Amino acid sequence: IIPPIWQRWWFILSAALFLLFVIYQVLNFRFKVNTREKLLIIDRLTAEQKALRTRMDPHFMFNVLSSLQYLILRKKNDQATAFLNRFSSLLRSTLNHSDSEYVTIKEELKFLEEYIQLEKMRLEDAFEYEIKVDPKVEQTNKIPPFILQPFLENSIQHGLRAKQSGGILQLKFIVEEDYLKIEITDNGMGYLKSIENKTETKKHKSLGIQTINQRLKIYNGEQIQESVAILDMSSLGETGTRVTVLIKLIK
């Protein structure tokens, strides 16, 4: 007895292969759609962050110019010249890297130190800083630019500035597997108190940090659940804030 066509081995095999082909096409289509959506989100977040970078904080610019004016009026010409040179170098770095997708860790460290030194001069040495780089960190590896500066700005403006003296800012670079771990620690007023004192200006800066956080989540992938962690040091019996940032390394 000849079995029905749907019971024959070649029909069953063909149907199975066809079913696998359909499943593959559906999964491939969904993968392409998800990839396209992620790319669109990355492009949007990159554009938002670039917009935040290209228009430097007007309050920061105003404070820099006010500090420069103060030094000139006090006839502290040497300090004014050093201050202006530092500011020019910072602007040059910002312009050079504004269109770069990645920079080396060495370039990012130079930019961050220039920024910290400028703020230190502007606040008349109200704080000291320390930058520690783990020997395992390959400074030729690459990371997205301008990720860390907003966190440093928060530490200085909303933490250390209120102390007026005795402030300490620590910046640590550590390698953990394929990721660069950065810890930014200050002994300022603390994260919780800074939230209580929020103003519209601080909300604007928080929006910038939120954009960076979203960009890092997509950039790092799903392997890292938390790309940015903020800890109020009062939970450890200390004062200040610690921000931990994880960035995937590109060798």
Short mmCIF file of C-alpha atoms in Angstrom, two decimals:
data_model
loop_
_atom_site.label_atom_id
_atom_site.label_comp_id
_atom_site.label_asym_id
_atom_site.label_seq_id
_atom_site.Cartn_x
_atom_site.Cartn_y
_atom_site.Cartn_z
CA ILE A 1 0.00 0.00 0.00
CA ILE A 2 1.42 3.31 -1.04
CA PRO A 3 1.28 5.73 1.95
CA PRO A 4 -0.22 9.20 1.55
CA ILE A 5 2.13 11.83 0.23
CA TRP A 6 2.36 13.60 3.58
CA GLN A 7 3.69 10.42 5.18
CA ARG A 8 6.50 9.89 2.71
CA TRP A 9 10.06 10.57 3.96
CA TRP A 10 10.95 13.09 1.25
CA PHE A 11 7.81 15.12 1.96
CA ILE A 12 8.47 15.12 5.71
CA LEU A 13 12.08 16.15 5.10
CA SER A 14 11.05 18.90 2.68
CA ALA A 15 8.42 20.19 5.11
CA ALA A 16 10.94 20.22 7.97
CA LEU A 17 13.51 22.08 5.86
CA PHE A 18 10.86 24.56 4.72
CA LEU A 19 9.78 25.13 8.33
CA LEU A 20 13.38 25.71 9.40
CA PHE A 21 13.83 28.12 6.50
CA VAL A 22 10.72 30.09 7.54
CA ILE A 23 11.88 30.22 11.19
CA TYR A 24 15.34 31.39 10.08
CA GLN A 25 13.85 34.13 7.90
CA VAL A 26 11.59 35.34 10.73
CA LEU A 27 14.44 35.38 13.26
CA ASN A 28 16.78 37.05 10.78
CA PHE A 29 14.17 39.71 10.03
CA ARG A 30 13.60 40.40 13.73
CA PHE A 31 17.37 40.56 14.31
CA LYS A 32 17.77 43.11 11.50
CA VAL A 33 14.87 45.18 12.83
CA ASN A 34 16.31 45.18 16.36
CA THR A 35 19.76 46.06 15.03
CA ARG A 36 18.32 48.91 12.96
CA GLU A 37 16.40 50.23 15.96
CA LYS A 38 19.51 50.11 18.14
CA LEU A 39 21.53 51.94 15.50
CA LEU A 40 18.86 54.63 15.29
CA ILE A 41 18.89 55.00 19.08
CA ILE A 42 22.69 55.19 19.12
CA ASP A 43 22.64 57.84 16.38
CA ARG A 44 20.07 59.86 18.31
CA LEU A 45 21.95 59.62 21.60
CA THR A 46 25.25 60.45 19.87
CA ALA A 47 23.66 63.50 18.27
CA GLU A 48 22.22 64.61 21.62
CA GLN A 49 25.55 64.19 23.36
CA LYS A 50 27.38 65.98 20.55
CA ALA A 51 24.94 68.86 20.88
CA LEU A 52 25.63 68.99 24.62
CA ARG A 53 29.37 68.96 23.93
CA THR A 54 29.44 71.60 21.22
CA ARG A 55 27.59 74.15 23.33
CA MET A 56 29.74 74.25 26.44
CA ASP A 57 27.85 75.09 29.59
CA PRO A 58 27.23 78.89 29.49
CA HIS A 59 27.63 79.05 33.26
CA PHE A 60 31.03 77.40 32.97
CA MET A 61 32.07 79.85 30.23
CA PHE A 62 30.80 82.78 32.27
CA ASN A 63 32.69 81.61 35.36
CA VAL A 64 35.91 81.14 33.38
CA LEU A 65 35.69 84.65 31.89
CA SER A 66 34.82 86.13 35.29
CA SER A 67 37.82 84.43 36.87
CA LEU A 68 40.04 85.70 34.06
CA GLN A 69 38.69 89.23 34.51
CA TYR A 70 39.36 88.99 38.26
CA LEU A 71 43.00 88.01 37.67
CA ILE A 72 43.50 90.83 35.17
CA LEU A 73 41.98 93.45 37.49
CA ARG A 74 44.23 92.21 40.30
CA LYS A 75 47.16 92.55 37.88
CA LYS A 76 48.06 88.90 38.32
CA ASN A 77 49.25 88.72 34.75
CA ASP A 78 51.24 85.49 35.08
CA GLN A 79 48.28 83.66 36.58
CA ALA A 80 45.93 85.15 33.99
CA THR A 81 48.20 84.00 31.17
CA ALA A 82 48.46 80.48 32.60
CA PHE A 83 44.70 80.39 33.10
CA LEU A 84 44.02 81.53 29.53
CA ASN A 85 46.52 79.01 28.11
CA ARG A 86 44.85 76.22 30.04
CA PHE A 87 41.42 77.29 28.82
CA SER A 88 42.63 77.51 25.19
CA SER A 89 44.11 74.02 25.43
CA LEU A 90 40.83 72.67 26.78
CA LEU A 91 38.85 74.30 23.97
CA ARG A 92 41.30 72.93 21.40
CA SER A 93 40.89 69.40 22.76
CA THR A 94 37.10 69.78 22.71
CA LEU A 95 37.12 70.90 19.07
CA ASN A 96 39.62 68.23 17.98
CA HIS A 97 37.57 65.40 19.47
CA SER A 98 34.06 66.74 18.87
CA ASP A 99 33.67 64.66 15.68
CA SER A 100 35.71 61.66 16.84
CA GLU A 101 33.86 58.46 17.56
CA TYR A 102 36.70 57.15 19.74
CA VAL A 103 39.83 58.51 21.44
CA THR A 104 42.70 56.77 23.17
CA ILE A 105 42.69 56.54 26.95
CA LYS A 106 45.86 58.65 26.93
CA GLU A 107 44.06 61.46 25.05
CA GLU A 108 41.05 61.26 27.37
CA LEU A 109 43.31 61.42 30.46
CA LYS A 110 45.03 64.53 29.09
CA PHE A 111 41.68 66.21 28.44
CA LEU A 112 40.34 65.34 31.91
CA GLU A 113 43.46 66.60 33.67
CA GLU A 114 43.32 69.86 31.74
CA TYR A 115 39.71 70.29 32.78
CA ILE A 116 40.43 69.52 36.45
CA GLN A 117 43.42 71.89 36.53
CA LEU A 118 41.36 74.67 34.98
CA GLU A 119 38.61 74.21 37.56
CA LYS A 120 41.21 74.04 40.32
CA MET A 121 42.68 77.37 39.17
CA ARG A 122 39.23 78.90 38.84
CA LEU A 123 38.24 77.89 42.38
CA GLU A 124 41.61 79.14 43.71
CA ASP A 125 42.89 75.72 44.75
CA ALA A 126 39.84 74.92 46.87
CA PHE A 127 40.49 71.21 46.25
CA GLU A 128 43.29 68.78 45.49
CA TYR A 129 43.08 65.98 42.98
CA GLU A 130 44.70 62.63 42.30
CA ILE A 131 44.63 60.51 39.16
CA LYS A 132 45.56 56.84 39.50
CA VAL A 133 45.95 54.62 36.44
CA ASP A 134 46.34 50.87 36.91
CA PRO A 135 49.54 49.59 35.20
CA LYS A 136 47.35 47.05 33.39
CA VAL A 137 45.57 49.87 31.54
CA GLU A 138 46.77 50.04 27.95
CA GLN A 139 46.53 53.76 27.22
CA THR A 140 46.47 53.11 23.47
CA ASN A 141 43.09 51.38 23.85
CA LYS A 142 40.11 53.45 22.74
CA ILE A 143 36.89 54.62 24.38
CA PRO A 144 34.13 57.07 23.37
CA PRO A 145 35.17 60.68 24.12
CA PHE A 146 33.57 63.11 26.59
CA ILE A 147 31.94 60.38 28.66
CA LEU A 148 33.61 61.25 31.97
CA GLN A 149 33.81 65.06 31.98
CA PRO A 150 30.15 65.62 33.04
CA PHE A 151 30.67 63.39 36.08
CA LEU A 152 33.81 65.33 37.04
CA GLU A 153 31.88 68.56 36.58
CA ASN A 154 29.17 67.32 38.94
CA SER A 155 31.73 66.34 41.57
CA ILE A 156 33.42 69.72 41.44
CA GLN A 157 30.39 72.00 41.05
CA HIS A 158 27.90 70.25 43.31
CA GLY A 159 30.22 68.55 45.77
CA LEU A 160 33.62 70.18 46.23
CA ARG A 161 32.67 73.77 45.49
CA ALA A 162 30.49 73.94 48.61
CA LYS A 163 33.48 73.01 50.80
CA GLN A 164 35.55 76.05 49.68
CA SER A 165 38.68 74.32 51.06
CA GLY A 166 39.93 70.86 51.91
CA GLY A 167 38.25 69.21 48.94
CA ILE A 168 39.69 66.01 47.49
CA LEU A 169 38.91 64.57 44.07
CA GLN A 170 40.12 61.10 43.09
CA LEU A 171 40.03 59.60 39.62
CA LYS A 172 40.92 55.91 39.21
CA PHE A 173 41.28 53.91 36.00
CA ILE A 174 41.13 50.13 36.44
CA VAL A 175 40.89 47.28 33.92
CA GLU A 176 38.31 44.56 34.55
CA GLU A 177 38.41 41.94 31.78
CA ASP A 178 37.35 43.74 28.57
CA TYR A 179 36.08 46.83 30.36
CA LEU A 180 37.61 50.01 31.71
CA LYS A 181 36.34 50.81 35.20
CA ILE A 182 36.55 54.46 36.24
CA GLU A 183 35.89 55.61 39.79
CA ILE A 184 35.31 59.32 40.47
CA THR A 185 35.27 60.03 44.20
CA ASP A 186 34.92 63.33 46.04
CA ASN A 187 34.49 64.30 49.69
CA GLY A 188 31.84 66.93 48.99
CA MET A 189 28.28 67.30 50.24
CA GLY A 190 27.15 63.93 48.88
CA TYR A 191 24.78 62.79 46.17
CA LEU A 192 21.62 62.74 48.29
CA LYS A 193 22.05 66.33 49.50
CA SER A 194 22.79 67.51 45.98
CA ILE A 195 19.47 66.00 44.83
CA GLU A 196 17.64 67.92 47.57
CA ASN A 197 19.18 71.17 46.29
CA LYS A 198 18.29 70.54 42.65
CA THR A 199 17.70 73.57 40.41
CA GLU A 200 16.83 73.91 36.75
CA THR A 201 20.54 74.18 35.92
CA LYS A 202 21.24 70.92 37.69
CA LYS A 203 18.29 69.28 35.94
CA HIS A 204 19.83 70.32 32.61
CA LYS A 205 23.15 68.74 33.61
CA SER A 206 21.37 65.62 34.84
CA LEU A 207 19.79 65.33 31.38
CA GLY A 208 23.27 65.28 29.88
CA ILE A 209 24.37 62.53 32.26
CA GLN A 210 21.17 60.59 31.54
CA THR A 211 21.97 60.74 27.81
CA ILE A 212 25.49 59.46 28.47
CA ASN A 213 24.11 56.68 30.67
CA GLN A 214 21.70 55.53 27.93
CA ARG A 215 24.46 55.65 25.33
CA LEU A 216 26.75 53.55 27.53
CA LYS A 217 24.04 50.93 28.08
CA ILE A 218 23.76 50.40 24.34
CA TYR A 219 27.50 50.73 23.72
CA ASN A 220 28.45 48.18 26.43
CA GLY A 221 25.74 45.71 25.47
CA GLU A 222 23.49 43.54 27.59
CA GLN A 223 26.42 41.87 29.41
CA ILE A 224 26.67 44.88 31.74
CA GLN A 225 23.47 45.55 33.67
CA GLU A 226 24.67 48.85 35.18
CA SER A 227 27.11 51.03 33.23
CA VAL A 228 26.91 53.92 35.71
CA ALA A 229 26.55 53.52 39.48
CA ILE A 230 26.31 56.46 41.91
CA LEU A 231 27.03 55.86 45.60
CA ASP A 232 26.48 58.35 48.42
CA MET A 233 29.47 57.79 50.69
CA SER A 234 27.31 58.31 53.78
CA SER A 235 26.30 54.65 53.40
CA LEU A 236 29.95 53.81 54.16
CA GLY A 237 30.16 56.23 57.06
CA GLU A 238 32.03 58.81 54.95
CA THR A 239 31.20 62.04 53.17
CA GLY A 240 31.00 62.64 49.46
CA THR A 241 30.02 60.75 46.33
CA ARG A 242 31.52 57.95 44.27
CA VAL A 243 30.57 57.45 40.64
CA THR A 244 31.60 54.20 38.94
CA VAL A 245 31.56 54.05 35.15
CA LEU A 246 32.15 50.95 33.01
CA ILE A 247 33.23 51.40 29.38
CA LYS A 248 33.93 48.58 26.92
CA LEU A 249 37.48 48.77 25.59
CA ILE A 250 38.39 48.86 21.92
CA LYS A 251 41.91 47.54 21.27
#
